CSV table of C-alpha atoms and ligand atoms in Angstrom, one decimal:
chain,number,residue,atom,x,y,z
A,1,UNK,CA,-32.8,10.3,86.6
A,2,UNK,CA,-30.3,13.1,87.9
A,3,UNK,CA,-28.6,15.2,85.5
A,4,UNK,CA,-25.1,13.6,85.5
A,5,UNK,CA,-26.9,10.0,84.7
A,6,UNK,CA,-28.7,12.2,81.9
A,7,UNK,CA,-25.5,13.3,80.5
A,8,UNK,CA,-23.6,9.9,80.8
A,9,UNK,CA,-26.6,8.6,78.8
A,10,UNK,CA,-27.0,10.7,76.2
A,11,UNK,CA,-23.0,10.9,75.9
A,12,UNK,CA,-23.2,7.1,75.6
A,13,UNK,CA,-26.1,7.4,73.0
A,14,UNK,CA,-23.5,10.3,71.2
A,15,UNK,CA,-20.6,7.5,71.2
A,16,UNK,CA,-22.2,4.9,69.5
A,17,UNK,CA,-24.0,6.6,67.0
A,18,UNK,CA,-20.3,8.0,66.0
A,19,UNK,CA,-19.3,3.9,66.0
A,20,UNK,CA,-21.7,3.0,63.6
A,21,UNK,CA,-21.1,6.0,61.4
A,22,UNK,CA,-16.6,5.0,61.4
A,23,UNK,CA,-17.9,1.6,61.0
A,24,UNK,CA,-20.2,2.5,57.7
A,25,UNK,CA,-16.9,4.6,56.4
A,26,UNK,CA,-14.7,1.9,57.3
A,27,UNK,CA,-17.2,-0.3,55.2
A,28,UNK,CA,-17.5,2.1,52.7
A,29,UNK,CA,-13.9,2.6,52.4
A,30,UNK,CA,-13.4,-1.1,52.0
A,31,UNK,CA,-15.7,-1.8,49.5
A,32,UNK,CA,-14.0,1.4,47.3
A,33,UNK,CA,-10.4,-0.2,47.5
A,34,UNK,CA,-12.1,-3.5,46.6
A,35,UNK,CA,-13.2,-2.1,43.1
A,36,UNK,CA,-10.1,-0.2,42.7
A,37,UNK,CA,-8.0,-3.0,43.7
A,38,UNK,CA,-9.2,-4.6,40.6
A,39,UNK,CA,-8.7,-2.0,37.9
A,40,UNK,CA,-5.1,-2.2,36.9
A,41,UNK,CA,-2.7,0.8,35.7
A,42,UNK,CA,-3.0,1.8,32.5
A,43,UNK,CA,0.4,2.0,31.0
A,44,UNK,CA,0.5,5.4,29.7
A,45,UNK,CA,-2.7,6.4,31.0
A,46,UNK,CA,-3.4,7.1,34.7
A,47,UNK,CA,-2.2,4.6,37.5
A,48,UNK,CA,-4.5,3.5,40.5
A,49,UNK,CA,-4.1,6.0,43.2
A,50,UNK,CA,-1.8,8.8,40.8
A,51,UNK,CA,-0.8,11.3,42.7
A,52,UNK,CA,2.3,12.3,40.6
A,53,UNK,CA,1.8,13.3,36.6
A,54,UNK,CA,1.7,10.7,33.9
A,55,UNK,CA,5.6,9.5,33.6
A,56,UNK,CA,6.8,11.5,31.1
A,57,UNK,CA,7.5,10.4,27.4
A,58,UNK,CA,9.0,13.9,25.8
A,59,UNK,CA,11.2,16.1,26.2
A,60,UNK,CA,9.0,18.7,26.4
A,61,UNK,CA,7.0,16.3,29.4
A,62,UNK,CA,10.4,16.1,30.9
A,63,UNK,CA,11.1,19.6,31.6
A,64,UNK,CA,7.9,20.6,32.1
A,65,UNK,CA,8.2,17.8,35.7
A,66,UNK,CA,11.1,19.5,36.0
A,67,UNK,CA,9.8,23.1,36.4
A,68,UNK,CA,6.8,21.7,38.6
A,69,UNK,CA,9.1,19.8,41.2
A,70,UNK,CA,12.0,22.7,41.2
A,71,UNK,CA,8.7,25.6,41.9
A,72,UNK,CA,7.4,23.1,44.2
A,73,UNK,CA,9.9,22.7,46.3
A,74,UNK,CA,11.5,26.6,45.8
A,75,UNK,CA,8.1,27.4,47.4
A,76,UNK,CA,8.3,24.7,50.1
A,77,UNK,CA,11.5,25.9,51.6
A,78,UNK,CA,10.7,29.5,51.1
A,79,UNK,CA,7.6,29.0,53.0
A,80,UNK,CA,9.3,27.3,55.9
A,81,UNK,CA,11.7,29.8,56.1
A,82,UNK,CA,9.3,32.6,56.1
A,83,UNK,CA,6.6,31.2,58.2
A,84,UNK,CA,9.4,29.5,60.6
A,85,UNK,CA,10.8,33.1,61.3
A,86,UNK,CA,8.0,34.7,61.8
A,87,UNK,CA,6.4,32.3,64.3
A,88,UNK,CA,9.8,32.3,65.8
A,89,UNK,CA,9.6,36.0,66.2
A,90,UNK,CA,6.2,36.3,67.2
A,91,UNK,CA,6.8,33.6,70.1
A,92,UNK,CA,9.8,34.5,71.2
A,93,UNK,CA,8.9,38.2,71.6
A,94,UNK,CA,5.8,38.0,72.6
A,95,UNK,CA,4.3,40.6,75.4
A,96,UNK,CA,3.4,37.7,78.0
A,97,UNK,CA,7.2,37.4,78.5
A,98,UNK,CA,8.0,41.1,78.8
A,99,UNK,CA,8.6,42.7,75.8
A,100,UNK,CA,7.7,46.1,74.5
A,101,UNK,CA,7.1,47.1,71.2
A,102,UNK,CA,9.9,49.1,69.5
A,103,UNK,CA,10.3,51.5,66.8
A,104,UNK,CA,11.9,50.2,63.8
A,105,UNK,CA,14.8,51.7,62.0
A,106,UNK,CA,14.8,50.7,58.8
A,107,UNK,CA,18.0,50.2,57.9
A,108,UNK,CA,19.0,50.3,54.0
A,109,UNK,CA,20.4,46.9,53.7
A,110,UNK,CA,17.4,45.1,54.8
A,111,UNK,CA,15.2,47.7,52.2
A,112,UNK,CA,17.4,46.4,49.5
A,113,UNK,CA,17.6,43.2,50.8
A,114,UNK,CA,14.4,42.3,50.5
A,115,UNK,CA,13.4,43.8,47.2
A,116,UNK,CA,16.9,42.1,45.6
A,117,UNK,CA,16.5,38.6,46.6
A,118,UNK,CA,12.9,38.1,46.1
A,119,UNK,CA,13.8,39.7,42.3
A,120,UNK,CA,16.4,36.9,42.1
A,121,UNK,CA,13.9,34.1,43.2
A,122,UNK,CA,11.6,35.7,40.6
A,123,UNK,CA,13.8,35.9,37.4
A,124,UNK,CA,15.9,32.6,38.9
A,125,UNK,CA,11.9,31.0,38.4
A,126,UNK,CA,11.1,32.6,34.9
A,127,UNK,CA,14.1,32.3,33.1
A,128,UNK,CA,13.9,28.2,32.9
A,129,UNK,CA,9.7,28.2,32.2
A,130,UNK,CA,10.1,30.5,29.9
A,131,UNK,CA,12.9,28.4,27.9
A,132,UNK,CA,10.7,25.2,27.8
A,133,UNK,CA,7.5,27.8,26.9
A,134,UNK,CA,9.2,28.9,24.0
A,135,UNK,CA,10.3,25.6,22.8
A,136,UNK,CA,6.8,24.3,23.8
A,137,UNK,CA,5.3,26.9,20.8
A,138,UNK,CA,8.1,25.7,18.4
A,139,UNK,CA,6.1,23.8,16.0
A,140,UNK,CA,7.9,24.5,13.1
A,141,UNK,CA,10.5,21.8,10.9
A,142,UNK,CA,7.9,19.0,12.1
A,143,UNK,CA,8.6,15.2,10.3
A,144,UNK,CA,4.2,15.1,10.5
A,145,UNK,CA,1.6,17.5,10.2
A,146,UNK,CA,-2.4,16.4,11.9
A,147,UNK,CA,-5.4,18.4,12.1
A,148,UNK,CA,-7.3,17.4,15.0
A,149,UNK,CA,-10.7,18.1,14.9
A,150,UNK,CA,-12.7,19.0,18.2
A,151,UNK,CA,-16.4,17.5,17.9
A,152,UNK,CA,-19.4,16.8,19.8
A,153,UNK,CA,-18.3,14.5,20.7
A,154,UNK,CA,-15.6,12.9,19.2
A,155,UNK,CA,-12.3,13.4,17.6
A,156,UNK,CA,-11.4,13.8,13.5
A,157,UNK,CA,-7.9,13.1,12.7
A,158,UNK,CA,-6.4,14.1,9.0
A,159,UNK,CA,-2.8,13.7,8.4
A,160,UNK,CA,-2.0,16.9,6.1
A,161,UNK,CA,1.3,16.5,5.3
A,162,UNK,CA,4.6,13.7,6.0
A,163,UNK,CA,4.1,10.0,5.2
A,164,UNK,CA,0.4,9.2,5.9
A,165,UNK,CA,-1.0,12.4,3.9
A,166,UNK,CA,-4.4,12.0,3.0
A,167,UNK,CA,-6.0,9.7,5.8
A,168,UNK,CA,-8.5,10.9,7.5
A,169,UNK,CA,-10.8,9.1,10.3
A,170,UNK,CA,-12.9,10.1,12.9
A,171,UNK,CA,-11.4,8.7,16.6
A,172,UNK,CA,-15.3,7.9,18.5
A,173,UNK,CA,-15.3,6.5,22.3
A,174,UNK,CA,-15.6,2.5,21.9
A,175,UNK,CA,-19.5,1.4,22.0
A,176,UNK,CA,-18.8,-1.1,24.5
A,177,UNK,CA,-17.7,1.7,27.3
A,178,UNK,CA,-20.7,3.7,26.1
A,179,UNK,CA,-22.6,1.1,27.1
A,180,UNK,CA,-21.0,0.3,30.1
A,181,UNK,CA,-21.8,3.9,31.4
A,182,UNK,CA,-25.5,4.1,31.0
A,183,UNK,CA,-25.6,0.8,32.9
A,184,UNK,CA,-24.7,2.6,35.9
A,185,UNK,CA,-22.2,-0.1,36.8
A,186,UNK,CA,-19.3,-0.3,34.7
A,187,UNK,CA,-16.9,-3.1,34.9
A,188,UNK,CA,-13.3,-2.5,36.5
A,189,UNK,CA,-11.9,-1.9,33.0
A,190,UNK,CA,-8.1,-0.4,33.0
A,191,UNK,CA,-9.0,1.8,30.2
A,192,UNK,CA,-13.1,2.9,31.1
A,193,UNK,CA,-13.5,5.8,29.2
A,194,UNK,CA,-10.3,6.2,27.2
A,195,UNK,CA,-10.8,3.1,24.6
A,196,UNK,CA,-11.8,4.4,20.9
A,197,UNK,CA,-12.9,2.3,17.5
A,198,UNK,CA,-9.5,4.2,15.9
A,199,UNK,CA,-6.5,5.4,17.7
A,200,UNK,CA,-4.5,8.1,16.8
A,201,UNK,CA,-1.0,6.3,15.1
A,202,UNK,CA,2.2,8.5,14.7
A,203,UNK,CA,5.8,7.0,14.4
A,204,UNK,CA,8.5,7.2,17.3
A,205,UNK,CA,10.9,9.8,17.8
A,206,UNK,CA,9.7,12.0,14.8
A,207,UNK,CA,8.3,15.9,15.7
A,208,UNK,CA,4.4,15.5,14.8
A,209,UNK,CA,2.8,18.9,14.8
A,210,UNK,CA,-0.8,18.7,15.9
A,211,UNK,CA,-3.3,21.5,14.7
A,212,UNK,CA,-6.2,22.0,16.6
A,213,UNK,CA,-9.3,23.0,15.7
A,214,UNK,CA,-12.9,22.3,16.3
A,215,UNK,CA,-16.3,21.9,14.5
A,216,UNK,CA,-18.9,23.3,17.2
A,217,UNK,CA,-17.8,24.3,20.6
A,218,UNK,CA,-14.3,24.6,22.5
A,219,UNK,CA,-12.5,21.5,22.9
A,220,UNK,CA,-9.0,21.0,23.8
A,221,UNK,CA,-6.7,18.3,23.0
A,222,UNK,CA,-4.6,16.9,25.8
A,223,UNK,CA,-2.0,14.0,26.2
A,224,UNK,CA,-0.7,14.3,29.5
A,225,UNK,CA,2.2,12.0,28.7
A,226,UNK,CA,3.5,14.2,25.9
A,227,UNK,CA,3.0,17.4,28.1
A,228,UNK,CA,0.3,18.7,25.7
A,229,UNK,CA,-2.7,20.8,26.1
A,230,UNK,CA,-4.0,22.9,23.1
A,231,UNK,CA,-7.9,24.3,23.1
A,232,UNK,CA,-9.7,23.5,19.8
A,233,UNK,CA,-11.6,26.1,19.0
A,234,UNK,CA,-14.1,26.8,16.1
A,235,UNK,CA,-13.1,29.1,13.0
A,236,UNK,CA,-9.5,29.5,14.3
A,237,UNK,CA,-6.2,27.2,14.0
A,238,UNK,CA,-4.2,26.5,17.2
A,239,UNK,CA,-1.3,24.3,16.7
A,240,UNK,CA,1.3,22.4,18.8
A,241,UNK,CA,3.6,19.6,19.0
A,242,UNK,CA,5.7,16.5,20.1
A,243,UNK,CA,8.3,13.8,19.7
A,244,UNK,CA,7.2,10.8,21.5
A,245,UNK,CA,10.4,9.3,22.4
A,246,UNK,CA,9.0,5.0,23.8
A,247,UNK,CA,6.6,3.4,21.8
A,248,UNK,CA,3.1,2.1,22.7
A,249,UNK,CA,-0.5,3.1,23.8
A,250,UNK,CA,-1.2,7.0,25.1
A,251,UNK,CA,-4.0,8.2,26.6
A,252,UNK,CA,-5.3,11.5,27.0
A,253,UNK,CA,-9.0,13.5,26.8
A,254,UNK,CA,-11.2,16.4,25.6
A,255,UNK,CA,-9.7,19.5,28.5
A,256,UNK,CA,-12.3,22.0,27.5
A,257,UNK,CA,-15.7,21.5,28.7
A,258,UNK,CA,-18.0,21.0,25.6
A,259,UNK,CA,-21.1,19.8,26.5
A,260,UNK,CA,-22.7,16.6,28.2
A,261,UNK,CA,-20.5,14.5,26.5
A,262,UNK,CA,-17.5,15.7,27.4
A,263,UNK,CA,-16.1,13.1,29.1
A,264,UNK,CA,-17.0,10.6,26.5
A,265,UNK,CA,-14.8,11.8,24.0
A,266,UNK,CA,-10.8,10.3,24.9
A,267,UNK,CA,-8.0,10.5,23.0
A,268,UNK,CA,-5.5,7.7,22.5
A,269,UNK,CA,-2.5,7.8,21.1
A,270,UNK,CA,-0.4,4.8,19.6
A,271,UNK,CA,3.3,5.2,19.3
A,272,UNK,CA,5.0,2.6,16.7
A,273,UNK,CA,8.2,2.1,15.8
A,274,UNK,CA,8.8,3.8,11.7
A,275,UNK,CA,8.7,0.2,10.6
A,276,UNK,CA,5.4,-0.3,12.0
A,277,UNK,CA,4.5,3.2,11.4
A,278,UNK,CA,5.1,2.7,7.4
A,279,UNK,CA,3.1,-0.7,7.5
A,280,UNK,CA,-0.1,1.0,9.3
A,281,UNK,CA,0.1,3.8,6.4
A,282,UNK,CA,0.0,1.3,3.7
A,283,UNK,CA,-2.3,-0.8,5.0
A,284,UNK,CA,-4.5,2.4,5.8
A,285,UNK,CA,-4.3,3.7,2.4
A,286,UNK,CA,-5.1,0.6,0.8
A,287,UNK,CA,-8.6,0.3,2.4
A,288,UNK,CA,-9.3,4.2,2.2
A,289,UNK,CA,-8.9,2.8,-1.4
A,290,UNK,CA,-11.3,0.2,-1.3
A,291,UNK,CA,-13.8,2.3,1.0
A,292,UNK,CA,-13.5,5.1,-1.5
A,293,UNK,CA,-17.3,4.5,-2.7
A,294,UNK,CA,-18.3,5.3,-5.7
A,295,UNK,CA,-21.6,7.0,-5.0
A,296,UNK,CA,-22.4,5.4,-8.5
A,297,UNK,CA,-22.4,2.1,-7.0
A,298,UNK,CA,-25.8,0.8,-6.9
A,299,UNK,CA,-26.4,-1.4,-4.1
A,300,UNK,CA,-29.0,-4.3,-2.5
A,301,UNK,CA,-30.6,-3.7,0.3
A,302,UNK,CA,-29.3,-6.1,2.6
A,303,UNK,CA,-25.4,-4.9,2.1
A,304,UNK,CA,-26.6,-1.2,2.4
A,305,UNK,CA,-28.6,-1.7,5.7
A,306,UNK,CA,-25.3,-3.7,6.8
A,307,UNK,CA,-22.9,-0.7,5.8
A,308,UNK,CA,-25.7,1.7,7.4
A,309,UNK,CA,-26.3,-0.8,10.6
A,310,UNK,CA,-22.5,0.0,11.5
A,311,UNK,CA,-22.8,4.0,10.3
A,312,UNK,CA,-25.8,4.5,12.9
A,313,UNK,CA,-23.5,2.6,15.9
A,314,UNK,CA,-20.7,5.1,15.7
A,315,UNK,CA,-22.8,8.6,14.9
A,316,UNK,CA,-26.6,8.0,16.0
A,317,UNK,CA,-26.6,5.5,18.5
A,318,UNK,CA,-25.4,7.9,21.3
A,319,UNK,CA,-28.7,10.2,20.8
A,320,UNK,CA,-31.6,7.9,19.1
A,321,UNK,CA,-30.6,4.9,21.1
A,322,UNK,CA,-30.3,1.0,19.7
A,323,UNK,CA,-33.5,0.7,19.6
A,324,UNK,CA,-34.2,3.7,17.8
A,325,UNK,CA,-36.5,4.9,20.6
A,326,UNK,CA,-34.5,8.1,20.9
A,327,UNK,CA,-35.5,10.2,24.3
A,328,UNK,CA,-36.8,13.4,25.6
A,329,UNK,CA,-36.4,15.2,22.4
A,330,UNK,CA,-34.8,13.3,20.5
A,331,UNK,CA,-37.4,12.1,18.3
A,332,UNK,CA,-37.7,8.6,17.7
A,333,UNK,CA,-36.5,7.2,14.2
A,334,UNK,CA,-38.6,3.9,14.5
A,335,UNK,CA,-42.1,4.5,13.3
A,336,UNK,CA,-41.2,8.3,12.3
A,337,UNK,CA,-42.9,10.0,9.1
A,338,UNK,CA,-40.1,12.0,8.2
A,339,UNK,CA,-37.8,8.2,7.8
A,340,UNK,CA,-40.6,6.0,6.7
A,341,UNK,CA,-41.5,8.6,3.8
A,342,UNK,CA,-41.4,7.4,0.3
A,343,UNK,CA,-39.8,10.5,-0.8
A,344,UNK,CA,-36.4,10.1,0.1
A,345,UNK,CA,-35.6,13.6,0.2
A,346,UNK,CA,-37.3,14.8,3.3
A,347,UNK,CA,-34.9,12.7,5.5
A,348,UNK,CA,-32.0,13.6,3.0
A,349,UNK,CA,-32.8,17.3,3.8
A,350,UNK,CA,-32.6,16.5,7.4
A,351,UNK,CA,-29.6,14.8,7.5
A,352,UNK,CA,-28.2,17.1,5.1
A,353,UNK,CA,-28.8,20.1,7.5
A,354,UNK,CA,-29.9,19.1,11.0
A,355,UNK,CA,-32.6,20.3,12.7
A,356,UNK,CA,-33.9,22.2,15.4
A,357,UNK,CA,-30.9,24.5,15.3
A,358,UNK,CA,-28.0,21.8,15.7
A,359,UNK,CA,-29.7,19.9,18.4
A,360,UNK,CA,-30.1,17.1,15.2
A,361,UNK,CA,-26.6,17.6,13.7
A,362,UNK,CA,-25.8,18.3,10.3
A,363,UNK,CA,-24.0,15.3,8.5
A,364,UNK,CA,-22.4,16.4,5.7
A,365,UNK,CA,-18.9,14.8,6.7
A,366,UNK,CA,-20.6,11.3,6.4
A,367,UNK,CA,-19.8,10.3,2.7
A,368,UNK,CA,-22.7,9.8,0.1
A,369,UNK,CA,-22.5,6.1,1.0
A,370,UNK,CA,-22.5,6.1,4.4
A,371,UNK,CA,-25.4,8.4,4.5
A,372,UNK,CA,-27.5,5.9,2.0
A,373,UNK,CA,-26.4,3.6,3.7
A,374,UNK,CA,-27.5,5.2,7.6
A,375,UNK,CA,-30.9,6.1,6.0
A,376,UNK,CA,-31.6,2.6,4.1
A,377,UNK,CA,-30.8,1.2,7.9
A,378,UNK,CA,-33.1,3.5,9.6
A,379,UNK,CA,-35.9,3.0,6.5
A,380,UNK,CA,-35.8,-1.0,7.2
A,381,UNK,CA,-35.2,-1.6,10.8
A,382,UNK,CA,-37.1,-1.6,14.3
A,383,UNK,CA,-40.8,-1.4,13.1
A,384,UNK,CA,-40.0,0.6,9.9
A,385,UNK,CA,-40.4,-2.3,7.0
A,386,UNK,CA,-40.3,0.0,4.1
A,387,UNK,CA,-37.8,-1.8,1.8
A,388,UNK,CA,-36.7,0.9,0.0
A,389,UNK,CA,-33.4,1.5,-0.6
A,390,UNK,CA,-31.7,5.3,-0.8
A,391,UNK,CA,-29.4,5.1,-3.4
A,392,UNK,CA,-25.2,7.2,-2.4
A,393,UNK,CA,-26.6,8.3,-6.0
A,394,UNK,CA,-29.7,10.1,-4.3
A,395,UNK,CA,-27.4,11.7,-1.1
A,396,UNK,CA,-24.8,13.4,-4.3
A,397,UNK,CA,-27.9,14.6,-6.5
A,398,UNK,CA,-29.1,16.1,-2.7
A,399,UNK,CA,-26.3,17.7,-1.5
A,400,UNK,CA,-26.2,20.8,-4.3
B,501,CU,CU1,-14.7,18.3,23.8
C-alpha cells in the first residue's frame, strides 16, 4: 500500500469512528430530552430548561431581577465598547500596514476622563443595590415572626409570634422521593426532590420575618421566588424576610452544604389567601391539641407500635433502613441487644443522647410519646418479638 492510500485509509477509519461517536450523542441527547420532555414546570419551582431566575413573587424578588438585568447589560455594552475599540485600534494601526509606534501625550482631559466616568458607572451601579440591600435587611414591623431551624437533614418551623404562635413542626423530604432516589431511577416527577410531609404555610401579602438558625452544621434557607437566601447557622440568630404578593406552592432548598444529605432537605412554601391562612391555624391548633400527649397516658401495644411505626418513617428510616438492617455503621436495630433489652433504659439513654459522637443523633426534640412510641416499634418489629411496651411515662422519668 503506498502512503497516500495509507493516509486515505486511516483518514476513512478517523471519519467514521467520529460518526458513531455524533451518532451515540445524538442518541444520547435524544433519550435526555425524552425524560425531560416528560417532567413538567413546576409552578414556582424551576421550569424545564430555566435559564432565567424563578419569576419573581416580591418586591424584594422584583428588584433584585432588576439590578441583575440592568448590571448585565451595563456590562454587555461596556464590554463591546471597550473591546470594539480596542480591536479597532489594534487592526487598524497595526505595523503590517505601516505604522510606527508613537509617543503618547497624555493629555489632561483623557486622565480625568477616564478616572470620572468609570466613578460614575461605579456609584450609578451601587447606589440602586445598595437601596434594595438595605430594604433586603429591614426585617423589622413584620405581620409574622418563624424560626426556621437548619437540621440534618430537615427543616423545623415555629411560628413565634402573629396569628399561628405556638405551632411548631418539623418540614422532612416526602418518603416516597426518598425512595425514589435510592432506586437509582426516579420517576419524571415535577417536584423530585422538593415535596415534604408539611409545608411551610404563611398568608399573602403580610411581611413574615424568617429567623434562621440551625441545630448541627451550616444550613441556609433559600426561596428563590421570594429573593431569599439566609445561612442557618448553629448558636447564632440570622434573620430575614418577605411579603409574598400571589398565592400558591413555593419551592426552595437547603444553600449551605451540610452533609450527605444536603440535597434531601427542600423547602416548600405555601402561600394562602388570610382566609385560608386563619382556617389552616385553627385547624393546626386544634390537633397540636389533640396530639398534645399526655406522657401519663398509658397505652397498648398495638396503638403505640402504630404511633412509633410512623415516628421511625420520618426520623430513622433514612439511616436504619425499612427493614431495620441499617448499613455500614449504622448498626442494625433488628436483632440488636441494646433494643431487645428488657431494661428499657439502655435504649432510652441512647436515644436520649446519641451515640458515637452524633453519628446516632440525639432525640430529645421527639416528645415523650413519640419516643415510646419509636422504641415500642423498634422493640416489636422485624425479628425483634419482645412485646414489651416503653411507657411516654418511662421516656419523662429518663430524661432528668
Ligand atoms: Cu442543610
Amino acid at each position: 500500500m503506498s502512503t497516500t492510500k495509507k493516509t486515505v485509509h486511516s483518514l476513512r477509519n478517523r471519519w467514521s469512528a467520529l460518526r458513531a461517536a455524533g451518532a451515540s450523542l445524538v442518541l444520547g441527547v435524544g433519550a435526555w430530552t425524552s425524560v425531560a420532555a416528560q417532567v413538567k414546570d413546576l409552578p414556582g419551582g424551576p421550569a424545564v430548561n430555566q435559564l432565567n431566575f424563578h419569576p419573581p413573587v416580591t418586591r424584594i424578588a422584583v428588584e433584585q431581577h432588576w439590578l441583575h438585568w440592568f448590571m448585565m447589560v451595563l456590562c454587555a455594552v461596556i464590554f463591546v465598547i471597550v473591546f470594539g475599540v480596542m480591536f479597532y485600534s489594534i487592526l487598524k494601526h497595526r505595523k503590517s500596514v505601516g505604522h510606527k509606534s508613537q509617543a503618547l501625550a497624555e493629555p489632561i482631559w483623557v486622565e480625568l476622563g477616564w478616572t470620572i466616568v468609570p466613578l460614575l458607572i461605579v456609584i450609578g451601579m451601587a447606589l440602586p443595590a445598595t437601596k434594595v440591600l438595605v430594604a433586603q435587611k429591614d426585617t423589622t414591623n413584620s405581620d409574622l415572626t418563624i424560626k426556621a431551624t437548619g437540621m440534618q437533614w430537615k427543616w423545623g418551623y415555629d411560628y413565634i409570634k402573629g396569628e399561628g404562635e405556638g405551632i411548631g413542626f418539623v418540614s422532612t423530604l416526602d418518603n416516597s422521593h426518598r425512595v425514589m432516589s435510592n432506586s437509582g431511577k426516579p420517576e419524571a416527577t415535577d417536584d423530585y426532590l422538593l415535596k415534604v410531609d408539611n409545608p411551610l404555610v404563611v398568608p399573602v401579602d403580610r411581611k413574615v420575618r424568617i429567623i434562621t438558625t440551625a441545630n448541627d452544621v451550616i444550613h441556609a434557607w433559600m426561596v428563590p421566588a421570594f429573593g431569599v437566601k439566609q445561612d442557618a447557622i448553629p448558636g447564632f440568630v440570622r434573620d430575614t424576610w418577605f411579603r409574598a404578593e400571589k398565592t400558591g406552592d413555593f419551592y426552595g432548598q437547603c444553600a449551605e452544604l451540610c452533609g450527605k444529605e444536603h440535597a434531601y432537605m427542600p423547602i416548600h412554601v405555601k402561600v394562602v389567601t388570610a382566609e385560608q391562612y386563619t382556617a389552616w391555624v385553627t385547624e393546626r391548633q386544634k390537633a397540636m391539641a389533640a396530639a398534645a400527649d399526655d406522657p401519663s397516658k398509658v397505652w397498648t401495644l398495638t396503638d403505640l407500635v402504630k404511633r412509633g411505626e410512623s415516628v421511625y418513617a420520618a426520623n430513622c428510616a433514612a439511616c436504619h433502613q425499612a427493614n431495620g438492617k441499617g448499613a455500614g455503621p449504622i448498626k442494625p436495630l433488628d436483632g440488636s441487644a441494646i433494643v431487645t433489652d428488657a431494661d428499657h433504659l439502655k435504649m432510652t439513654t441512647v436515644m436520649l443522647n446519641g451515640a458515637a459522637g452524633g453519628a446516632m443523633p440525639a432525640w430529645k426534640q421527639l416528645s415523650d410519646t413519640e419516643l415510646a412510641a419509636v422504641m415500642t416499634f423498634a422493640k416489636n418489629s422485624w425479628s425483634n418479638k419482645t412485646e414489651k411496651i416503653v411507657q411516654p411515662a418511662e421516656v419523662q422519668a429518663a430524661r432528668k
